[in-house]
């Protein structure tokens, strides 16, 4: 299921502004890769280039290569819709569909993509909710609106929705930044379980979180406001947090930033 | 820090947290006092217009509230009270014409409304005869407005979808937006003249209910576009992104996520647009021509319409016909109210389920 991502020479633009400059890295399958770095350094922008969500913003474009195993996501004839089915995404703020029930939310990806078989959908809903550690809390009220859950439950609902379409890769853009510590712990545990199955990339501002959940960590930085963000280094998480090769990384994670 | 706490000088903003307040029933008492004063003055100076009594009472109320609060509570609270009482007076003044209109229409029109009035036409009834009805006009209005709605709603919603989801503020979107604004300001008689020239003079079509529908459609379209556009803009972008990130194509995202989220507001907008066109008289007068007999086919021969019926009955000038005009006006108002209630019901039923 899980696939490797190879990025080479990637630039991302918003109109004429270059937000991310010349990034090359490898994301290993069945592992968690964390992106850390100061605000505005292009972590989220780079994350969104990995499943072609970047180009949803008007005027945004991407240069460079993103290889998913042996296929270039920005190659000719690649359908961005198919890419997004393969590479799922969880957003910073929980965003369940307000018109749909809990069950409909989880089934949305399947139903909107034309899966009609009711039994198949029901199975996927149960499997995904169990996978997101939400099943026990909501199994008696699957027909209640998804917006009625608490923030942490909503975020797990969004994770269930993302894994219901069985993607190869799961991108998470600061999935815990709007949540309390208990919900955060639930999601971190969940990430640990999900990496058995998926390739996971997580953007986080919380360095302890990166140290806790990830196998590899990438540090992004920008030289000044208005300058594009760059990848400073990517390495095994223990190495980044104990003995990084670049001084800027050490300054950032030890709080002596700038 | 110590310099602040030991300073003997008191900040000008510091003071007791307790302030003298007027009792809660003061506004009621002021209203009673103002009305009493206005009545006394009205009687003493022999002012006949009750409107002037009311205005005097309003002025006394505002002034009384202000002076009283200033004496007891101080200038800041007095200003607060002044603005509050002005808002109340403005609110009542705004309600006055509405209730006046409802009162007159009901008191003059309710007496003629009965089963016969609602189910008969004016065929073979002369203006000074009592009886007859508005069935032919009611049916025609429902048909004309219905056709206009059926055409203008999908067109308008699709235009708004283009403006919000696909236009991206490009030149075409800007042009469409500009012309929608221009169309919003087109007087109904201009829309009527346009259809008259285009449809009846150039294309040589007959005067029918459908010709009226075309003009109503022109009037309705920009209202639907504008309200739908505003509603679509209110749909959070996160929902679109969530759907796209699931690998759902854009058109399906719009159809299954964006439109359902906004459907309550869109329905309300369409209903408001209907309320705007249902009372149009000018284009109907020019294009539908009017008739006293029942014609249920909007595509053949002249029809009538409720606003046109009101105009014709009022213009006839007899007591019987003027009573019928008021009755028809009441039916028209009731129809608009009913539509609004239906719209509210749909909006509440379809609105995104709130957290409970």
XYZ file of C-alpha atoms in Angstrom:
614
model
C 0.000 0.000 0.000
C 2.540 2.561 1.090
C 4.679 4.276 -1.492
C 7.913 6.226 -1.496
C 7.970 9.882 -2.537
C 11.043 11.335 -4.238
C 11.084 15.091 -4.639
C 13.725 16.789 -6.755
C 14.278 20.463 -7.582
C 10.811 21.574 -6.493
C 9.819 25.248 -6.552
C 6.349 26.438 -5.569
C 4.946 29.836 -6.514
C 1.972 31.994 -5.545
C 1.701 34.189 -8.634
C 5.169 35.647 -9.059
C 6.150 35.042 -5.407
C 8.341 32.007 -4.887
C 7.253 30.451 -1.596
C 9.426 27.336 -1.671
C 12.794 27.060 -3.356
C 14.630 24.076 -4.772
C 13.569 21.263 -2.455
C 14.827 17.728 -2.911
C 14.060 14.969 -0.439
C 12.893 11.398 -0.080
C 9.914 10.343 2.020
C 10.279 6.706 3.042
C 7.276 4.353 2.883
C 5.650 3.044 6.093
C 7.243 5.724 8.197
C 6.404 9.108 9.632
C 8.238 12.121 8.265
C 7.826 15.369 10.201
C 8.314 18.872 8.781
C 9.357 21.503 11.318
C 10.371 25.127 10.932
C 9.228 28.667 11.669
C 5.929 30.087 10.379
C 5.969 31.125 6.750
C 8.903 28.892 5.803
C 6.826 26.954 3.282
C 6.227 23.676 5.141
C 2.502 23.662 4.442
C 2.974 24.918 0.894
C 5.474 22.138 0.217
C 3.137 19.581 1.797
C 0.330 20.711 -0.473
C 2.516 20.279 -3.557
C 2.790 16.568 -2.706
C -0.846 15.858 -3.600
C -1.389 18.707 -6.058
C -3.526 20.704 -3.642
C -1.194 23.682 -4.074
C -2.611 24.496 -7.491
C -6.129 24.816 -6.029
C -5.134 28.314 -4.882
C -5.665 30.753 -7.790
C -2.372 31.719 -9.421
C -0.348 29.020 -7.669
C 2.005 26.781 -9.665
C 4.759 24.269 -9.144
C 8.051 23.500 -10.914
C 10.088 20.368 -10.391
C 9.498 16.673 -9.939
C 7.567 14.679 -7.356
C 8.014 10.961 -8.004
C 5.535 8.579 -6.361
C 7.437 5.307 -6.770
C 8.073 5.599 -10.506
C 5.457 8.126 -11.543
C 5.980 11.877 -11.755
C 2.941 13.543 -10.160
C 3.539 16.634 -12.321
C 4.142 14.639 -15.490
C 2.028 14.813 -18.630
C -1.379 13.188 -18.486
C -1.466 12.922 -14.709
C -4.951 13.632 -13.321
C -4.746 15.690 -10.121
C -8.022 14.129 -8.959
C -6.465 10.642 -9.178
C -3.352 11.918 -7.361
C -5.498 13.173 -4.480
C -7.247 9.813 -4.237
C -3.829 8.205 -3.812
C -2.417 10.816 -1.449
C -4.891 11.873 1.216
C -4.777 14.947 3.369
C -5.831 16.046 6.864
C -6.047 19.763 7.523
C -5.126 22.021 10.408
C -8.699 22.877 11.375
C -11.177 19.993 11.557
C -13.477 20.442 8.569
C -16.269 17.856 8.541
C -18.956 18.515 5.917
C -21.694 20.362 7.836
C -24.572 18.968 5.785
C -23.598 15.359 6.357
C -23.938 12.918 9.245
C -20.931 11.198 10.829
C -21.413 8.196 8.612
C -21.925 10.269 5.465
C -18.785 12.237 6.265
C -16.660 9.106 6.424
C -18.321 7.669 3.350
C -18.059 10.946 1.410
C -14.845 10.050 -0.416
C -16.223 6.698 -1.515
C -19.748 7.831 -2.359
C -18.682 10.927 -4.268
C -16.281 8.754 -6.241
C -19.091 6.484 -7.302
C -18.991 3.530 -4.874
C -22.638 2.495 -4.689
C -22.394 -0.859 -2.914
C -23.998 -0.191 0.474
C -22.337 -3.131 2.217
C -18.912 -2.082 0.957
C -19.482 1.488 2.134
C -20.725 0.373 5.568
C -17.665 -1.838 6.004
C -15.347 0.974 4.986
C -17.060 3.350 7.425
C -16.637 0.948 10.312
C -13.044 0.062 9.384
C -12.054 3.722 8.986
C -13.727 4.856 12.206
C -12.025 1.993 14.053
C -8.771 2.947 12.359
C -9.192 6.509 13.591
C -10.012 5.337 17.148
C -13.432 6.935 16.930
C -15.715 3.942 16.460
C -16.478 3.316 20.130
C -17.400 6.944 20.704
C -19.745 7.360 17.739
C -21.051 3.899 16.829
C -24.446 4.624 18.431
C -24.921 7.971 16.726
C -23.639 7.512 13.186
C -26.623 9.427 11.830
C -26.011 12.528 13.948
C -24.370 15.526 12.253
C -20.588 15.395 12.123
C -20.353 19.016 13.239
C -21.841 18.037 16.607
C -18.669 16.242 17.744
C -15.967 17.847 19.871
C -12.906 19.348 18.171
C -10.702 16.310 18.797
C -13.433 13.927 17.641
C -14.008 16.038 14.533
C -10.319 15.826 13.677
C -10.365 12.046 14.086
C -13.504 12.023 11.932
C -11.524 13.884 9.261
C -8.722 11.322 9.559
C -11.287 8.525 9.204
C -12.681 10.303 6.144
C -9.191 10.548 4.653
C -8.264 6.895 5.248
C -11.658 5.593 4.058
C -10.549 6.000 0.430
C -7.462 3.896 1.258
C -4.750 6.267 0.081
C -1.087 5.277 -0.219
C 0.163 8.366 1.554
C -1.429 10.529 4.245
C -0.421 14.173 4.517
C -1.235 15.944 7.796
C -1.016 19.714 8.018
C -0.648 20.568 11.729
C -3.427 18.120 12.659
C -3.189 18.819 16.394
C -2.674 22.574 16.535
C -6.367 23.238 17.270
C -6.689 20.422 19.819
C -6.223 19.964 23.554
C -3.433 17.696 24.918
C -5.696 14.673 25.399
C -7.032 14.782 21.854
C -3.479 15.408 20.664
C -2.313 12.266 22.431
C -5.132 10.277 20.819
C -4.089 11.510 17.376
C -0.401 10.845 18.022
C -1.187 7.271 19.070
C -3.250 6.979 15.938
C -0.339 8.180 13.777
C 1.820 5.466 15.342
C -0.742 2.842 14.296
C -1.395 4.293 10.859
C 2.258 4.182 9.839
C 2.043 0.391 9.705
C -0.120 0.931 6.640
C 0.497 4.340 5.208
C 3.339 6.666 4.404
C 2.734 9.645 6.663
C 3.984 13.192 6.355
C 3.118 15.567 9.183
C 3.700 19.299 9.496
C 3.970 20.447 13.097
C 5.000 23.447 15.143
C 5.399 21.281 18.183
C 8.943 19.919 18.290
C 8.178 17.455 21.066
C 5.466 16.096 18.833
C 7.891 15.717 15.948
C 10.320 13.933 18.265
C 7.559 11.665 19.599
C 5.850 10.558 16.406
C 8.301 10.789 13.546
C 11.047 8.555 12.211
C 12.614 11.246 10.069
C 12.484 15.003 10.489
C 12.970 17.738 7.915
C 13.857 21.253 9.018
C 12.715 24.170 6.837
C 13.825 27.757 7.191
C 13.750 31.057 5.373
C 16.538 33.587 5.317
C 14.216 36.596 5.713
C 10.544 37.513 5.458
C 9.577 37.673 1.786
C 12.316 35.216 0.851
C 11.416 31.690 -0.257
C 11.546 28.859 2.270
C 14.238 26.189 1.907
C 14.882 22.726 3.173
C 17.832 22.994 5.562
C 18.260 19.318 6.336
C 16.406 16.041 6.618
C 17.665 13.162 8.713
C 16.655 10.538 11.262
C 14.669 12.192 14.027
C 17.108 11.223 16.821
C 19.954 12.740 14.852
C 18.090 16.008 14.154
C 17.211 16.426 17.805
C 20.530 15.306 19.281
C 23.249 16.098 16.793
C 22.028 18.007 13.714
C 24.565 18.636 10.962
C 23.557 22.263 10.421
C 23.962 24.973 13.053
C 20.622 26.651 12.090
C 18.738 23.454 12.967
C 20.326 23.273 16.380
C 19.555 26.949 16.992
C 15.932 26.413 16.061
C 15.241 23.284 18.084
C 17.088 24.580 21.131
C 15.156 27.852 20.994
C 18.120 30.084 20.115
C 16.439 31.135 16.924
C 17.659 34.117 14.908
C 5.923 49.105 39.706
C 6.271 50.487 43.210
C 6.105 54.030 41.847
C 2.665 53.301 40.450
C 1.226 51.706 43.562
C 2.526 54.363 45.968
C 1.634 57.322 43.761
C -0.911 59.536 45.502
C -2.206 60.846 42.161
C -5.397 59.188 41.005
C -5.918 58.255 37.385
C -8.794 60.222 35.841
C -10.419 56.943 34.801
C -10.337 55.443 38.266
C -13.389 55.777 40.452
C -15.955 53.797 42.290
C -17.142 50.736 40.376
C -20.646 51.387 41.626
C -22.747 53.944 39.835
C -26.186 55.318 40.472
C -28.612 53.656 38.063
C -32.172 54.448 37.123
C -34.649 51.696 38.045
C -35.388 49.190 35.305
C -38.954 50.367 34.751
C -37.841 53.895 33.833
C -38.239 53.532 30.025
C -41.827 52.322 30.464
C -42.573 55.243 32.749
C -40.956 57.657 30.289
C -43.063 56.291 27.442
C -46.218 56.672 29.523
C -45.222 60.189 30.540
C -44.331 61.190 26.974
C -47.615 59.851 25.585
C -49.620 61.531 28.351
C -47.861 64.839 27.744
C -48.434 64.569 23.988
C -52.145 63.827 24.515
C -52.553 66.736 26.900
C -50.775 69.121 24.522
C -52.727 67.752 21.581
C -56.041 68.371 23.315
C -55.057 71.758 24.718
C -53.743 73.125 21.422
C -56.452 71.343 19.450
C -54.083 69.407 17.172
C -56.264 67.153 15.072
C -53.642 64.875 13.451
C -52.863 61.820 15.548
C -49.637 61.478 13.580
C -48.479 64.706 15.188
C -49.458 63.394 18.617
C -47.276 60.354 17.988
C -44.319 62.424 16.787
C -44.585 64.679 19.841
C -44.650 61.649 22.117
C -41.542 60.258 20.380
C -39.649 63.531 20.839
C -40.716 63.798 24.493
C -39.642 60.212 25.077
C -36.144 60.699 23.609
C -35.607 64.004 25.397
C -37.025 62.703 28.690
C -34.827 59.609 28.656
C -31.759 61.741 27.994
C -32.422 64.387 30.650
C -33.393 61.842 33.277
C -30.317 59.715 32.685
C -28.103 62.782 32.676
C -29.444 63.883 36.058
C -29.149 60.505 37.739
C -26.554 58.416 35.895
C -24.148 60.927 34.388
C -23.299 62.012 30.823
C -21.915 58.704 29.513
C -25.003 56.724 30.442
C -27.158 59.570 29.145
C -25.549 59.336 25.706
C -26.036 55.591 25.754
C -29.698 56.091 26.632
C -30.125 58.750 23.950
C -28.863 56.457 21.214
C -30.881 53.504 22.540
C -34.104 55.493 22.589
C -33.412 56.888 19.097
C -32.974 53.323 17.830
C -36.297 52.325 19.416
C -38.095 55.304 17.874
C -36.563 54.600 14.444
C -37.643 50.962 14.751
C -41.227 51.950 15.525
C -41.275 54.502 12.706
C -40.056 51.839 10.296
C -42.787 49.442 11.411
C -45.503 52.073 11.088
C -45.902 51.980 7.280
C -45.779 48.185 7.276
C -48.537 47.806 9.823
C -50.473 50.666 8.288
C -50.387 48.939 4.919
C -51.432 45.600 6.382
C -54.196 47.218 8.404
C -55.722 49.091 5.467
C -55.467 46.170 3.079
C -57.062 43.762 5.520
C -59.779 46.154 6.656
C -60.755 47.062 3.083
C -60.065 43.776 1.345
C -61.087 41.059 3.784
C -64.809 41.668 3.292
C -64.832 40.668 -0.398
C -62.738 37.530 0.010
C -64.874 34.402 -0.067
C -65.135 31.177 -2.005
C -66.701 32.842 -5.038
C -64.071 35.565 -5.176
C -61.247 33.014 -5.159
C -62.770 30.634 -7.691
C -64.443 32.856 -10.301
C -63.257 35.142 -13.055
C -64.561 38.563 -14.050
C -66.198 37.143 -17.166
C -69.474 38.967 -17.971
C -69.286 41.044 -14.777
C -69.450 44.775 -15.294
C -67.368 47.045 -13.053
C -70.281 48.319 -10.967
C -71.656 44.862 -10.296
C -70.828 43.126 -7.018
C -69.355 39.614 -7.357
C -66.879 38.123 -9.735
C -63.431 37.120 -8.664
C -59.736 36.891 -9.316
C -59.304 33.230 -10.144
C -58.145 34.024 -13.681
C -55.576 36.535 -12.369
C -54.351 34.259 -9.578
C -53.798 31.320 -11.930
C -52.080 33.548 -14.477
C -49.772 35.112 -11.875
C -48.772 31.701 -10.519
C -48.069 30.443 -14.042
C -46.117 33.502 -15.166
C -44.040 33.695 -11.984
C -43.583 29.924 -12.001
C -42.195 29.916 -15.548
C -39.925 32.861 -14.775
C -38.658 31.084 -11.640
C -38.077 27.791 -13.447
C -35.920 29.537 -16.029
C -34.192 32.188 -13.913
C -33.236 29.963 -10.945
C -30.979 27.466 -12.743
C -29.536 30.228 -14.940
C -28.881 32.467 -11.965
C -27.445 29.743 -9.730
C -25.154 28.525 -12.522
C -23.991 32.088 -13.199
C -23.193 32.532 -9.511
C -21.346 29.200 -9.473
C -19.272 30.433 -12.405
C -18.531 33.749 -10.695
C -17.483 32.194 -7.385
C -15.963 28.845 -8.339
C -14.567 29.288 -11.839
C -14.239 32.999 -12.603
C -11.302 33.665 -10.239
C -11.841 37.402 -10.689
C -10.827 37.178 -14.353
C -11.986 39.618 -17.043
C -15.043 37.547 -17.997
C -16.122 37.205 -14.370
C -15.691 40.937 -13.851
C -17.742 41.687 -16.967
C -20.523 39.299 -15.911
C -20.519 40.780 -12.422
C -20.756 44.304 -13.860
C -23.690 43.467 -16.109
C -25.495 41.701 -13.282
C -25.180 44.929 -11.308
C -26.522 46.897 -14.270
C -29.421 44.464 -14.676
C -30.321 44.837 -11.005
C -30.995 48.499 -11.671
C -33.076 48.019 -14.824
C -36.590 49.423 -14.230
C -39.298 46.859 -14.844
C -40.866 48.939 -17.611
C -37.568 48.855 -19.521
C -37.499 45.078 -19.273
C -41.080 45.100 -20.529
C -40.219 47.394 -23.442
C -37.281 45.198 -24.383
C -39.406 42.064 -24.559
C -42.137 44.026 -26.352
C -39.677 45.111 -29.044
C -37.769 41.864 -29.297
C -40.433 39.227 -28.793
C -43.644 40.825 -30.016
C -42.540 43.404 -32.610
C -39.442 41.774 -34.144
C -40.241 38.078 -33.683
C -43.944 38.789 -34.236
C -45.166 36.676 -31.318
C -48.608 37.207 -29.763
C -49.381 38.808 -26.395
C -49.271 35.888 -23.951
C -48.487 35.095 -20.344
C -45.195 33.667 -21.539
C -44.122 37.043 -22.927
C -44.695 38.463 -19.456
C -42.682 35.605 -17.960
C -39.749 36.562 -20.169
C -39.723 40.092 -18.773
C -40.135 38.816 -15.198
C -37.223 36.465 -15.827
C -35.006 39.398 -16.803
C -35.959 41.136 -13.557
C -35.449 38.040 -11.439
C -32.148 36.827 -12.842
C -29.792 39.435 -11.311
C -31.395 39.082 -7.868
C -30.881 35.315 -7.935
C -27.285 35.697 -9.150
C -26.375 38.223 -6.459
C -27.914 36.371 -3.531
C -26.548 32.992 -4.628
C -23.110 34.515 -5.145
C -23.079 35.895 -1.607
C -24.198 32.544 -0.198
C -21.531 30.601 -2.115
C -18.868 33.009 -0.876
C -19.915 32.178 2.687
C -19.108 28.488 2.217
C -15.715 27.999 3.929
C -12.871 27.211 1.589
C -11.788 24.413 3.923
C -14.822 22.380 2.875
C -13.886 22.648 -0.805
C -10.306 21.663 0.000
C -11.429 18.759 2.181
C -13.511 17.428 -0.663
C -10.824 17.980 -3.323
C -8.256 16.274 -1.079
C -10.480 13.180 -1.034
C -10.018 12.953 -4.766
C -13.472 14.298 -5.574
C -13.568 16.214 -8.886
C -14.320 19.918 -8.739
C -17.770 19.763 -10.347
C -18.851 17.040 -7.929
C -17.430 19.024 -5.011
C -19.575 21.990 -6.046
C -22.644 19.820 -6.584
C -22.436 17.685 -3.431
C -20.576 19.823 -0.903
C -20.747 23.531 -1.789
C -24.343 23.815 -3.022
C -25.887 21.696 -0.220
C -24.058 23.805 2.359
C -25.472 26.993 0.834
C -28.906 25.666 -0.190
C -30.790 27.373 2.640
C -29.504 30.811 1.703
C -29.976 30.179 -2.009
C -33.614 29.200 -1.416
C -34.205 32.352 0.591
C -32.635 34.406 -2.205
C -34.858 32.804 -4.841
C -37.946 33.422 -2.721
C -36.998 37.065 -2.261
C -36.546 37.339 -6.017
C -40.022 35.845 -6.510
C -41.433 38.331 -4.030
C -39.791 41.080 -6.085
C -41.348 40.052 -9.406
C -44.752 38.814 -8.276
C -45.993 42.379 -7.822
C -44.674 43.740 -11.122
C -47.354 45.527 -13.125
C -45.621 47.419 -15.929
C -44.259 44.538 -18.050
C -47.470 42.564 -17.506
C -49.532 45.501 -18.734
C -47.475 45.688 -21.916
C -46.996 42.003 -22.668
C -49.806 39.945 -21.151
C -52.510 42.390 -22.178
C -55.102 41.349 -19.638
C -58.390 39.525 -19.935
C -61.489 38.920 -17.849
C -61.805 35.246 -18.683
C -59.935 32.247 -17.370
C -57.013 31.338 -19.608
C -54.855 28.622 -18.086
C -52.521 28.396 -21.097
C -49.684 30.900 -20.715
C -48.465 30.218 -24.266
C -51.676 31.187 -26.070
C -53.866 34.298 -25.901
C -53.733 37.088 -23.317
C -53.853 36.335 -19.631
C -54.416 38.502 -16.591
C -52.300 38.827 -13.441
C -52.900 39.894 -9.851
C -51.153 43.307 -9.980
C -52.797 44.038 -13.324
C -56.163 42.997 -11.879
C -55.666 45.361 -8.934
C -54.838 48.178 -11.323
C -57.796 47.527 -13.607
C -60.310 47.154 -10.799
C -59.055 50.290 -9.085
C -59.117 52.246 -12.355
C -62.724 51.196 -12.999
C -63.593 53.434 -10.073
C -66.850 51.925 -8.788
C -67.335 50.859 -5.157
C -67.620 47.208 -6.131
C -64.516 47.211 -8.280
C -62.431 49.093 -5.724
C -63.394 46.553 -3.080
C -62.250 43.832 -5.471
C -58.954 45.700 -5.961
C -58.324 45.682 -2.204
C -59.264 42.011 -2.009
C -56.835 41.130 -4.784
C -54.110 43.197 -3.092
C -54.694 41.254 0.108
C -54.445 37.950 -1.779
C -51.184 39.138 -3.356
C -49.701 40.071 0.022
C -50.837 36.770 1.512
C -49.211 34.927 -1.401
C -45.875 36.691 -0.852
C -46.078 36.003 2.884
C -46.820 32.356 2.232
C -43.832 32.095 -0.101
C -41.622 33.701 2.524
C -42.804 31.254 5.169
C -42.117 28.356 2.809
C -38.640 29.775 2.146
C -37.911 30.055 5.849
C -39.097 26.511 6.367
C -36.844 25.211 3.605
C -33.919 27.267 4.875
C -34.331 25.882 8.390
C -34.835 22.349 7.175
C -31.820 22.403 4.844
C -29.473 24.469 6.994
C -26.261 22.763 8.123
C -27.039 20.899 11.336
C -25.681 22.885 14.230
C -23.822 21.214 17.058
C -26.139 20.042 19.796
